[in-house]
PDB file of C-alpha atoms in Angstrom:
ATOM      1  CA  UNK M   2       0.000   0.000   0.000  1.00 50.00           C
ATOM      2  CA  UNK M   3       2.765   2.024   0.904  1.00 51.00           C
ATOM      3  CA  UNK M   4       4.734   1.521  -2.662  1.00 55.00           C
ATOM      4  CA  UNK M   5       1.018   2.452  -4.315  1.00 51.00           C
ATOM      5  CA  UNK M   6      -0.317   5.491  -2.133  1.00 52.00           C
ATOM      6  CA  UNK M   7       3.029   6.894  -1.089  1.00 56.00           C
ATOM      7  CA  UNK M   8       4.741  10.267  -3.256  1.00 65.00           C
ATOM      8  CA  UNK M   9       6.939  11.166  -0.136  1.00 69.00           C
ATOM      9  CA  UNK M  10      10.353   9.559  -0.288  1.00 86.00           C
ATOM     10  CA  UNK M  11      13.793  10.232   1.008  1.00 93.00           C
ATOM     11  CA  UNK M  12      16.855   8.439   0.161  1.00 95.00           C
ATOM     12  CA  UNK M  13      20.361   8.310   2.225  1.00 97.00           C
ATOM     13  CA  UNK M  14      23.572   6.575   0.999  1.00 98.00           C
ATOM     14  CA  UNK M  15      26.423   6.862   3.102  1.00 98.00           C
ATOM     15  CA  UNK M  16      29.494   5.551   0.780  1.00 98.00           C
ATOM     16  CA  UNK M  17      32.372   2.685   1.246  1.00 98.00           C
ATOM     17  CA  UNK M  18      34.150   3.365   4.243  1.00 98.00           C
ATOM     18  CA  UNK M  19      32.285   6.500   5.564  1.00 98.00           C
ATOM     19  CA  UNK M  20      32.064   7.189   9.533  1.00 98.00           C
ATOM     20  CA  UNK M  21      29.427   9.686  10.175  1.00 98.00           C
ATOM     21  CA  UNK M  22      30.533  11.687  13.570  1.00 97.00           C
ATOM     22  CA  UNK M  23      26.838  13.569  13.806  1.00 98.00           C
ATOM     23  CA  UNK M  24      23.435  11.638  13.395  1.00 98.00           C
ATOM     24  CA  UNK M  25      21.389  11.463  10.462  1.00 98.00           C
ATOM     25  CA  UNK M  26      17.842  12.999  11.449  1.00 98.00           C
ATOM     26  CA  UNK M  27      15.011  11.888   9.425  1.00 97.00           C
ATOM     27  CA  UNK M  28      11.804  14.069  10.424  1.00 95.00           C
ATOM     28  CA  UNK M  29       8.359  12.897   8.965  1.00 91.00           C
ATOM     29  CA  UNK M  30       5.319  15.632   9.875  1.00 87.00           C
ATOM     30  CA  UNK M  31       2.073  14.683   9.255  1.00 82.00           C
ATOM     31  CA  UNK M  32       0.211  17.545   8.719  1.00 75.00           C
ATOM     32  CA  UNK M  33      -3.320  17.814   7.893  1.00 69.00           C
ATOM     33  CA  UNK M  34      -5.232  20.752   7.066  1.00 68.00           C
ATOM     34  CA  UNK M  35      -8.625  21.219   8.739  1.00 66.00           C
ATOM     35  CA  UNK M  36     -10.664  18.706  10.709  1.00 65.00           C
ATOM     36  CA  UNK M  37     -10.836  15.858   8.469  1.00 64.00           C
ATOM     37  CA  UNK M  38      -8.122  13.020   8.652  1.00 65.00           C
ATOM     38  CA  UNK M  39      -5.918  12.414   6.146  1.00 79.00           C
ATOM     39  CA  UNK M  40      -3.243  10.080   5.090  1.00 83.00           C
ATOM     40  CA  UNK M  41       0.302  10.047   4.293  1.00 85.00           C
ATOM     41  CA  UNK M  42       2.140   7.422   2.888  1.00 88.00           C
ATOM     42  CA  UNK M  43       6.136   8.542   3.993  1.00 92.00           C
ATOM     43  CA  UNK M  44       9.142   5.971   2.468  1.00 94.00           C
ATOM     44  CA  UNK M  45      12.725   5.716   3.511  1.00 96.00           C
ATOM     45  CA  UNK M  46      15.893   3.954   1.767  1.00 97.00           C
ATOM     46  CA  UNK M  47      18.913   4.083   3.638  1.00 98.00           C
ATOM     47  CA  UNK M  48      22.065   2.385   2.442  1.00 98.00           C
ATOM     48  CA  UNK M  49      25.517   2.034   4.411  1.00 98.00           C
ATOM     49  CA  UNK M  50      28.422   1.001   2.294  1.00 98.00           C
ATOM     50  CA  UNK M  51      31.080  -1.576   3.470  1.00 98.00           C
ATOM     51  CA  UNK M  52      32.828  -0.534   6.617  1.00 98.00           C
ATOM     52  CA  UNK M  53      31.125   2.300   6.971  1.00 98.00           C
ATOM     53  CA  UNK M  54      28.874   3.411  10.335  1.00 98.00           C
ATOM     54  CA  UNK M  55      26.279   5.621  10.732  1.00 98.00           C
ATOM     55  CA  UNK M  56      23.558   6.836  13.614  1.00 98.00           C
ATOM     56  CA  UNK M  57      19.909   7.335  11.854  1.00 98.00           C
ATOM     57  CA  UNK M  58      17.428   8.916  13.829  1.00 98.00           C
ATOM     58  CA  UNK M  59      13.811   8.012  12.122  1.00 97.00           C
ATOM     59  CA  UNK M  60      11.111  10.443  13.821  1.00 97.00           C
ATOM     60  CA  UNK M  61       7.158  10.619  13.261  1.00 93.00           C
ATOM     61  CA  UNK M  62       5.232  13.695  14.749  1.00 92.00           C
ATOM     62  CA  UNK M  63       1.667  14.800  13.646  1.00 84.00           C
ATOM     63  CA  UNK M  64       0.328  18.260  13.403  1.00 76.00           C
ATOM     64  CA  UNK M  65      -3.183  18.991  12.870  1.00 67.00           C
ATOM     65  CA  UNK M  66      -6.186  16.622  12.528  1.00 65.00           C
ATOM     66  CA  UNK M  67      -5.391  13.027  13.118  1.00 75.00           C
ATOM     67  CA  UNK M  68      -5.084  10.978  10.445  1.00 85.00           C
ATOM     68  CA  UNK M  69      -3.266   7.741   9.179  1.00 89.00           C
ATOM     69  CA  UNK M  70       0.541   7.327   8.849  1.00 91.00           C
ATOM     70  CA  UNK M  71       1.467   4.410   6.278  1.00 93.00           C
ATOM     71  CA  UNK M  72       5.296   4.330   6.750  1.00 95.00           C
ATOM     72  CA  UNK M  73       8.120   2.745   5.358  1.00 95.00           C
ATOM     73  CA  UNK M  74      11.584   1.790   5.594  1.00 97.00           C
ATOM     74  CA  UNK M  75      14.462  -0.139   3.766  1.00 97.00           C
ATOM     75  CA  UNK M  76      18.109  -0.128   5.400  1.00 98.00           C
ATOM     76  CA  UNK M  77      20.863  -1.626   3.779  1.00 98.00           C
ATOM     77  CA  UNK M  78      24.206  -2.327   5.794  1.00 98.00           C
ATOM     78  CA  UNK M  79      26.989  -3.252   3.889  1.00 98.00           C
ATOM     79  CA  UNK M  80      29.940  -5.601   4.696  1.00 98.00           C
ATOM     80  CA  UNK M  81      31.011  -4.752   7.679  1.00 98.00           C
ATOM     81  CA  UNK M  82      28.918  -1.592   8.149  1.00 98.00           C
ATOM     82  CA  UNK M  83      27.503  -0.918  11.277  1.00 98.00           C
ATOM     83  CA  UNK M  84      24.452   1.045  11.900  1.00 98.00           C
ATOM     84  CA  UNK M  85      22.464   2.797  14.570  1.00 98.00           C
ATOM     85  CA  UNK M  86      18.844   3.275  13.959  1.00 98.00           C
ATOM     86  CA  UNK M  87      16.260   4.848  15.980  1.00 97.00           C
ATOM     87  CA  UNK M  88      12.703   5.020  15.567  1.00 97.00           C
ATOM     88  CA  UNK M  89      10.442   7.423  17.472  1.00 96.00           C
ATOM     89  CA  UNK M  90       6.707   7.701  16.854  1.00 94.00           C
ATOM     90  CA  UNK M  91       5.040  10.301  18.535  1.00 92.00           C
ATOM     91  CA  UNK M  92       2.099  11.695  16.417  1.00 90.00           C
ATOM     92  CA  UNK M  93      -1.346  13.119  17.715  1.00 87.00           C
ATOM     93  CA  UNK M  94      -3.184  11.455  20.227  1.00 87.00           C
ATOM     94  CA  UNK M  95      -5.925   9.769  17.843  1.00 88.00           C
ATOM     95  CA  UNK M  96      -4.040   9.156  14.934  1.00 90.00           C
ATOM     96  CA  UNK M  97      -3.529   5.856  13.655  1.00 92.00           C
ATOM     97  CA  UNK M  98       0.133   4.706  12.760  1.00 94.00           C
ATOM     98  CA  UNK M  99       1.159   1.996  10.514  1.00 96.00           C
ATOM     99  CA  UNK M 100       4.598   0.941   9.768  1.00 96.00           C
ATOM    100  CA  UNK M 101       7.485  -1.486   8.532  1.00 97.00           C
ATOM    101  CA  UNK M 102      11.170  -1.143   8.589  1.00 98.00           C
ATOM    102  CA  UNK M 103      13.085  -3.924   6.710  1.00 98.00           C
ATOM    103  CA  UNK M 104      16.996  -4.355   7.215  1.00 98.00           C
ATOM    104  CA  UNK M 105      19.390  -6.504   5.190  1.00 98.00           C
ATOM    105  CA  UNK M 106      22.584  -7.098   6.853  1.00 98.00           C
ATOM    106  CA  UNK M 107      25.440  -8.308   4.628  1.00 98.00           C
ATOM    107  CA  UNK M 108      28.563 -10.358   6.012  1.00 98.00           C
ATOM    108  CA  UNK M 109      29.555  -9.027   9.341  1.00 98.00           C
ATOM    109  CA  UNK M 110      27.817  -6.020   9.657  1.00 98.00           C
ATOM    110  CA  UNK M 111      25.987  -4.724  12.831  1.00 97.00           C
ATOM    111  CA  UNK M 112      22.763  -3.075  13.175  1.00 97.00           C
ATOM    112  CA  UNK M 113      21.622  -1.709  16.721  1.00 97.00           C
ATOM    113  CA  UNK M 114      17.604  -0.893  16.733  1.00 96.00           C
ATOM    114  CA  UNK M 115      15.478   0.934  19.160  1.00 95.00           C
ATOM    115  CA  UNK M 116      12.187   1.612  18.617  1.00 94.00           C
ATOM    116  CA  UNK M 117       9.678   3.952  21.145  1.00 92.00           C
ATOM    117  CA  UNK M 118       6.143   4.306  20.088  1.00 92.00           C
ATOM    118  CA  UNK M 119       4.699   7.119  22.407  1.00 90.00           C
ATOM    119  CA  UNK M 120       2.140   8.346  20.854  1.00 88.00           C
ATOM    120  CA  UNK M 121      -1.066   7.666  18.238  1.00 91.00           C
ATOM    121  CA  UNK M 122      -4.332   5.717  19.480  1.00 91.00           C
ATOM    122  CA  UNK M 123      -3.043   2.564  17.325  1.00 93.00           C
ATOM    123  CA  UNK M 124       0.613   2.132  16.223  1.00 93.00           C
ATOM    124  CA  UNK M 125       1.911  -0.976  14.748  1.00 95.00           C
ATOM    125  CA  UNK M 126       5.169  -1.648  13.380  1.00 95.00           C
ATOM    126  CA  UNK M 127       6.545  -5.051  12.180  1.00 96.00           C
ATOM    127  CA  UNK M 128      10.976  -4.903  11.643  1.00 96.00           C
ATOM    128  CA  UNK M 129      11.755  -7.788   9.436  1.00 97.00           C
ATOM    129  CA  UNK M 130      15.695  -8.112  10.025  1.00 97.00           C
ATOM    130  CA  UNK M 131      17.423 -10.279   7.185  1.00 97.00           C
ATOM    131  CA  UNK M 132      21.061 -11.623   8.425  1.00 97.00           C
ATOM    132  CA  UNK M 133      22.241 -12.352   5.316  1.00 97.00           C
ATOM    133  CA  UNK M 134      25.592 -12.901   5.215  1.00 95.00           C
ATOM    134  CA  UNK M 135      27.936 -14.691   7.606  1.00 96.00           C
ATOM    135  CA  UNK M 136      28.390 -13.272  11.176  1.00 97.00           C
ATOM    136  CA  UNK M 137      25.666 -10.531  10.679  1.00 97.00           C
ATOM    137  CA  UNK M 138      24.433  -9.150  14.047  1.00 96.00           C
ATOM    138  CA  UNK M 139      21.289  -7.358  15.595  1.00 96.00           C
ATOM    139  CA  UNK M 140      20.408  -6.209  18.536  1.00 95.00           C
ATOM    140  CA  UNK M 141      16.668  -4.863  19.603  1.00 93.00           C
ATOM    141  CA  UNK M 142      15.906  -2.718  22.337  1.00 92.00           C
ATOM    142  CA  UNK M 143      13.138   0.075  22.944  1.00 86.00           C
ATOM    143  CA  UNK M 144      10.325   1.016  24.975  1.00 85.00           C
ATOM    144  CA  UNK M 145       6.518   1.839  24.188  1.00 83.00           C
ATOM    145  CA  UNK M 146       4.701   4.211  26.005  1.00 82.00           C
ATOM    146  CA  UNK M 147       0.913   4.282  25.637  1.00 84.00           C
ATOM    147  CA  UNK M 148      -1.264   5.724  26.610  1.00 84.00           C
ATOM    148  CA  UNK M 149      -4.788   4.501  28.655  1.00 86.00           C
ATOM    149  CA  UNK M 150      -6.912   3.250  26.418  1.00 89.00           C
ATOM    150  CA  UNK M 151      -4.985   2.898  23.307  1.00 91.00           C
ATOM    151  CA  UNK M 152      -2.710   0.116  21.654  1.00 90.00           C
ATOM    152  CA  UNK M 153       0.846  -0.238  20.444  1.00 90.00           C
ATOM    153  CA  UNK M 154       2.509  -3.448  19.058  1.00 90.00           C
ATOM    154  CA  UNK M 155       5.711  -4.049  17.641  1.00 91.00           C
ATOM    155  CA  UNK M 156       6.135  -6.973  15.132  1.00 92.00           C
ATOM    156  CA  UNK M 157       9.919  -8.731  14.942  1.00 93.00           C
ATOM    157  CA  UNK M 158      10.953 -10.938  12.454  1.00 94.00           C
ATOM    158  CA  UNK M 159      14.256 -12.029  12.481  1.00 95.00           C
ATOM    159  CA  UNK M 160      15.741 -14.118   9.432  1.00 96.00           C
ATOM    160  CA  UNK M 161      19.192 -16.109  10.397  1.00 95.00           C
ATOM    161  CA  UNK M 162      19.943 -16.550   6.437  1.00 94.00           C
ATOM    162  CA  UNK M 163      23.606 -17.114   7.215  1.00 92.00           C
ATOM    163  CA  UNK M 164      26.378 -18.974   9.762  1.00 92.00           C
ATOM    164  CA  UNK M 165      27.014 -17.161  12.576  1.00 94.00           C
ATOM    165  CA  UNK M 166      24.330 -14.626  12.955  1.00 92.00           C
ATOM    166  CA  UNK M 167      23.887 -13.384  15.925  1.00 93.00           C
ATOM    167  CA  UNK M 168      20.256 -11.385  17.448  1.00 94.00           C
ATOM    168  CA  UNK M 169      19.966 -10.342  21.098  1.00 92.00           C
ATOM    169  CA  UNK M 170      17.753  -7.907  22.795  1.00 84.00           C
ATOM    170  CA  UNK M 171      14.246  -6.853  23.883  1.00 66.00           C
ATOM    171  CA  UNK M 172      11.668  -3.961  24.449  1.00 57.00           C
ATOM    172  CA  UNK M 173       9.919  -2.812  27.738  1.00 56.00           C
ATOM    173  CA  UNK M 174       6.485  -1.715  28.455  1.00 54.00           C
ATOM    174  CA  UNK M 175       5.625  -0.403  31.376  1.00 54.00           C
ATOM    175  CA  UNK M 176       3.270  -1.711  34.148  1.00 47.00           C
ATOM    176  CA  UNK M 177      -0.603  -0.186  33.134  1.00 52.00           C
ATOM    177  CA  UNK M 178      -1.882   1.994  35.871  1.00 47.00           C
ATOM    178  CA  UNK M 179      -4.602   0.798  38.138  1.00 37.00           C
ATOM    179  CA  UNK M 180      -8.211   1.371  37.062  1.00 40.00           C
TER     180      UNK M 180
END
Protein backbone atom coordinates (compact mmCIF):
# COMPACT_ATOMS: atom_id res chain seq x y z
CA UNK A 1 0.00 0.00 0.00
CA UNK A 2 2.76 2.02 0.90
CA UNK A 3 4.73 1.52 -2.66
CA UNK A 4 1.02 2.45 -4.32
CA UNK A 5 -0.32 5.49 -2.13
CA UNK A 6 3.03 6.89 -1.09
CA UNK A 7 4.74 10.27 -3.26
CA UNK A 8 6.94 11.17 -0.14
CA UNK A 9 10.35 9.56 -0.29
CA UNK A 10 13.79 10.23 1.01
CA UNK A 11 16.85 8.44 0.16
CA UNK A 12 20.36 8.31 2.22
CA UNK A 13 23.57 6.57 1.00
CA UNK A 14 26.42 6.86 3.10
CA UNK A 15 29.49 5.55 0.78
CA UNK A 16 32.37 2.69 1.25
CA UNK A 17 34.15 3.36 4.24
CA UNK A 18 32.28 6.50 5.56
CA UNK A 19 32.06 7.19 9.53
CA UNK A 20 29.43 9.69 10.18
CA UNK A 21 30.53 11.69 13.57
CA UNK A 22 26.84 13.57 13.81
CA UNK A 23 23.44 11.64 13.40
CA UNK A 24 21.39 11.46 10.46
CA UNK A 25 17.84 13.00 11.45
CA UNK A 26 15.01 11.89 9.42
CA UNK A 27 11.80 14.07 10.42
CA UNK A 28 8.36 12.90 8.96
CA UNK A 29 5.32 15.63 9.87
CA UNK A 30 2.07 14.68 9.26
CA UNK A 31 0.21 17.54 8.72
CA UNK A 32 -3.32 17.81 7.89
CA UNK A 33 -5.23 20.75 7.07
CA UNK A 34 -8.62 21.22 8.74
CA UNK A 35 -10.66 18.71 10.71
CA UNK A 36 -10.84 15.86 8.47
CA UNK A 37 -8.12 13.02 8.65
CA UNK A 38 -5.92 12.41 6.15
CA UNK A 39 -3.24 10.08 5.09
CA UNK A 40 0.30 10.05 4.29
CA UNK A 41 2.14 7.42 2.89
CA UNK A 42 6.14 8.54 3.99
CA UNK A 43 9.14 5.97 2.47
CA UNK A 44 12.72 5.72 3.51
CA UNK A 45 15.89 3.95 1.77
CA UNK A 46 18.91 4.08 3.64
CA UNK A 47 22.06 2.38 2.44
CA UNK A 48 25.52 2.03 4.41
CA UNK A 49 28.42 1.00 2.29
CA UNK A 50 31.08 -1.58 3.47
CA UNK A 51 32.83 -0.53 6.62
CA UNK A 52 31.12 2.30 6.97
CA UNK A 53 28.87 3.41 10.33
CA UNK A 54 26.28 5.62 10.73
CA UNK A 55 23.56 6.84 13.61
CA UNK A 56 19.91 7.33 11.85
CA UNK A 57 17.43 8.92 13.83
CA UNK A 58 13.81 8.01 12.12
CA UNK A 59 11.11 10.44 13.82
CA UNK A 60 7.16 10.62 13.26
CA UNK A 61 5.23 13.69 14.75
CA UNK A 62 1.67 14.80 13.65
CA UNK A 63 0.33 18.26 13.40
CA UNK A 64 -3.18 18.99 12.87
CA UNK A 65 -6.19 16.62 12.53
CA UNK A 66 -5.39 13.03 13.12
CA UNK A 67 -5.08 10.98 10.44
CA UNK A 68 -3.27 7.74 9.18
CA UNK A 69 0.54 7.33 8.85
CA UNK A 70 1.47 4.41 6.28
CA UNK A 71 5.30 4.33 6.75
CA UNK A 72 8.12 2.75 5.36
CA UNK A 73 11.58 1.79 5.59
CA UNK A 74 14.46 -0.14 3.77
CA UNK A 75 18.11 -0.13 5.40
CA UNK A 76 20.86 -1.63 3.78
CA UNK A 77 24.21 -2.33 5.79
CA UNK A 78 26.99 -3.25 3.89
CA UNK A 79 29.94 -5.60 4.70
CA UNK A 80 31.01 -4.75 7.68
CA UNK A 81 28.92 -1.59 8.15
CA UNK A 82 27.50 -0.92 11.28
CA UNK A 83 24.45 1.05 11.90
CA UNK A 84 22.46 2.80 14.57
CA UNK A 85 18.84 3.27 13.96
CA UNK A 86 16.26 4.85 15.98
CA UNK A 87 12.70 5.02 15.57
CA UNK A 88 10.44 7.42 17.47
CA UNK A 89 6.71 7.70 16.85
CA UNK A 90 5.04 10.30 18.53
CA UNK A 91 2.10 11.69 16.42
CA UNK A 92 -1.35 13.12 17.71
CA UNK A 93 -3.18 11.46 20.23
CA UNK A 94 -5.93 9.77 17.84
CA UNK A 95 -4.04 9.16 14.93
CA UNK A 96 -3.53 5.86 13.65
CA UNK A 97 0.13 4.71 12.76
CA UNK A 98 1.16 2.00 10.51
CA UNK A 99 4.60 0.94 9.77
CA UNK A 100 7.49 -1.49 8.53
CA UNK A 101 11.17 -1.14 8.59
CA UNK A 102 13.09 -3.92 6.71
CA UNK A 103 17.00 -4.36 7.21
CA UNK A 104 19.39 -6.50 5.19
CA UNK A 105 22.58 -7.10 6.85
CA UNK A 106 25.44 -8.31 4.63
CA UNK A 107 28.56 -10.36 6.01
CA UNK A 108 29.55 -9.03 9.34
CA UNK A 109 27.82 -6.02 9.66
CA UNK A 110 25.99 -4.72 12.83
CA UNK A 111 22.76 -3.07 13.18
CA UNK A 112 21.62 -1.71 16.72
CA UNK A 113 17.60 -0.89 16.73
CA UNK A 114 15.48 0.93 19.16
CA UNK A 115 12.19 1.61 18.62
CA UNK A 116 9.68 3.95 21.14
CA UNK A 117 6.14 4.31 20.09
CA UNK A 118 4.70 7.12 22.41
CA UNK A 119 2.14 8.35 20.85
CA UNK A 120 -1.07 7.67 18.24
CA UNK A 121 -4.33 5.72 19.48
CA UNK A 122 -3.04 2.56 17.33
CA UNK A 123 0.61 2.13 16.22
CA UNK A 124 1.91 -0.98 14.75
CA UNK A 125 5.17 -1.65 13.38
CA UNK A 126 6.55 -5.05 12.18
CA UNK A 127 10.98 -4.90 11.64
CA UNK A 128 11.75 -7.79 9.44
CA UNK A 129 15.69 -8.11 10.02
CA UNK A 130 17.42 -10.28 7.19
CA UNK A 131 21.06 -11.62 8.43
CA UNK A 132 22.24 -12.35 5.32
CA UNK A 133 25.59 -12.90 5.21
CA UNK A 134 27.94 -14.69 7.61
CA UNK A 135 28.39 -13.27 11.18
CA UNK A 136 25.67 -10.53 10.68
CA UNK A 137 24.43 -9.15 14.05
CA UNK A 138 21.29 -7.36 15.59
CA UNK A 139 20.41 -6.21 18.54
CA UNK A 140 16.67 -4.86 19.60
CA UNK A 141 15.91 -2.72 22.34
CA UNK A 142 13.14 0.07 22.94
CA UNK A 143 10.33 1.02 24.97
CA UNK A 144 6.52 1.84 24.19
CA UNK A 145 4.70 4.21 26.00
CA UNK A 146 0.91 4.28 25.64
CA UNK A 147 -1.26 5.72 26.61
CA UNK A 148 -4.79 4.50 28.65
CA UNK A 149 -6.91 3.25 26.42
CA UNK A 150 -4.98 2.90 23.31
CA UNK A 151 -2.71 0.12 21.65
CA UNK A 152 0.85 -0.24 20.44
CA UNK A 153 2.51 -3.45 19.06
CA UNK A 154 5.71 -4.05 17.64
CA UNK A 155 6.14 -6.97 15.13
CA UNK A 156 9.92 -8.73 14.94
CA UNK A 157 10.95 -10.94 12.45
CA UNK A 158 14.26 -12.03 12.48
CA UNK A 159 15.74 -14.12 9.43
CA UNK A 160 19.19 -16.11 10.40
CA UNK A 161 19.94 -16.55 6.44
CA UNK A 162 23.61 -17.11 7.21
CA UNK A 163 26.38 -18.97 9.76
CA UNK A 164 27.01 -17.16 12.58
CA UNK A 165 24.33 -14.63 12.95
CA UNK A 166 23.89 -13.38 15.93
CA UNK A 167 20.26 -11.38 17.45
CA UNK A 168 19.97 -10.34 21.10
CA UNK A 169 17.75 -7.91 22.79
CA UNK A 170 14.25 -6.85 23.88
CA UNK A 171 11.67 -3.96 24.45
CA UNK A 172 9.92 -2.81 27.74
CA UNK A 173 6.48 -1.72 28.45
CA UNK A 174 5.63 -0.40 31.38
CA UNK A 175 3.27 -1.71 34.15
CA UNK A 176 -0.60 -0.19 33.13
CA UNK A 177 -1.88 1.99 35.87
CA UNK A 178 -4.60 0.80 38.14
CA UNK A 179 -8.21 1.37 37.06
Amino acid sequence: LNRAAGGDGVAVEIADGVELDAPVHLVHVAAHRGDAPAASHPSTVVRLGAASRAQVVETYVGAGASGLTNAATVIAVGEGASVGYHRVQDECADAVHVGHVVFHAARAARVHLTSFPLGAAIARVAFDVALLGDAAEVELDGLSLPARGHHHDQVVRIDHASSHGRSAGGGRRPCPEAP
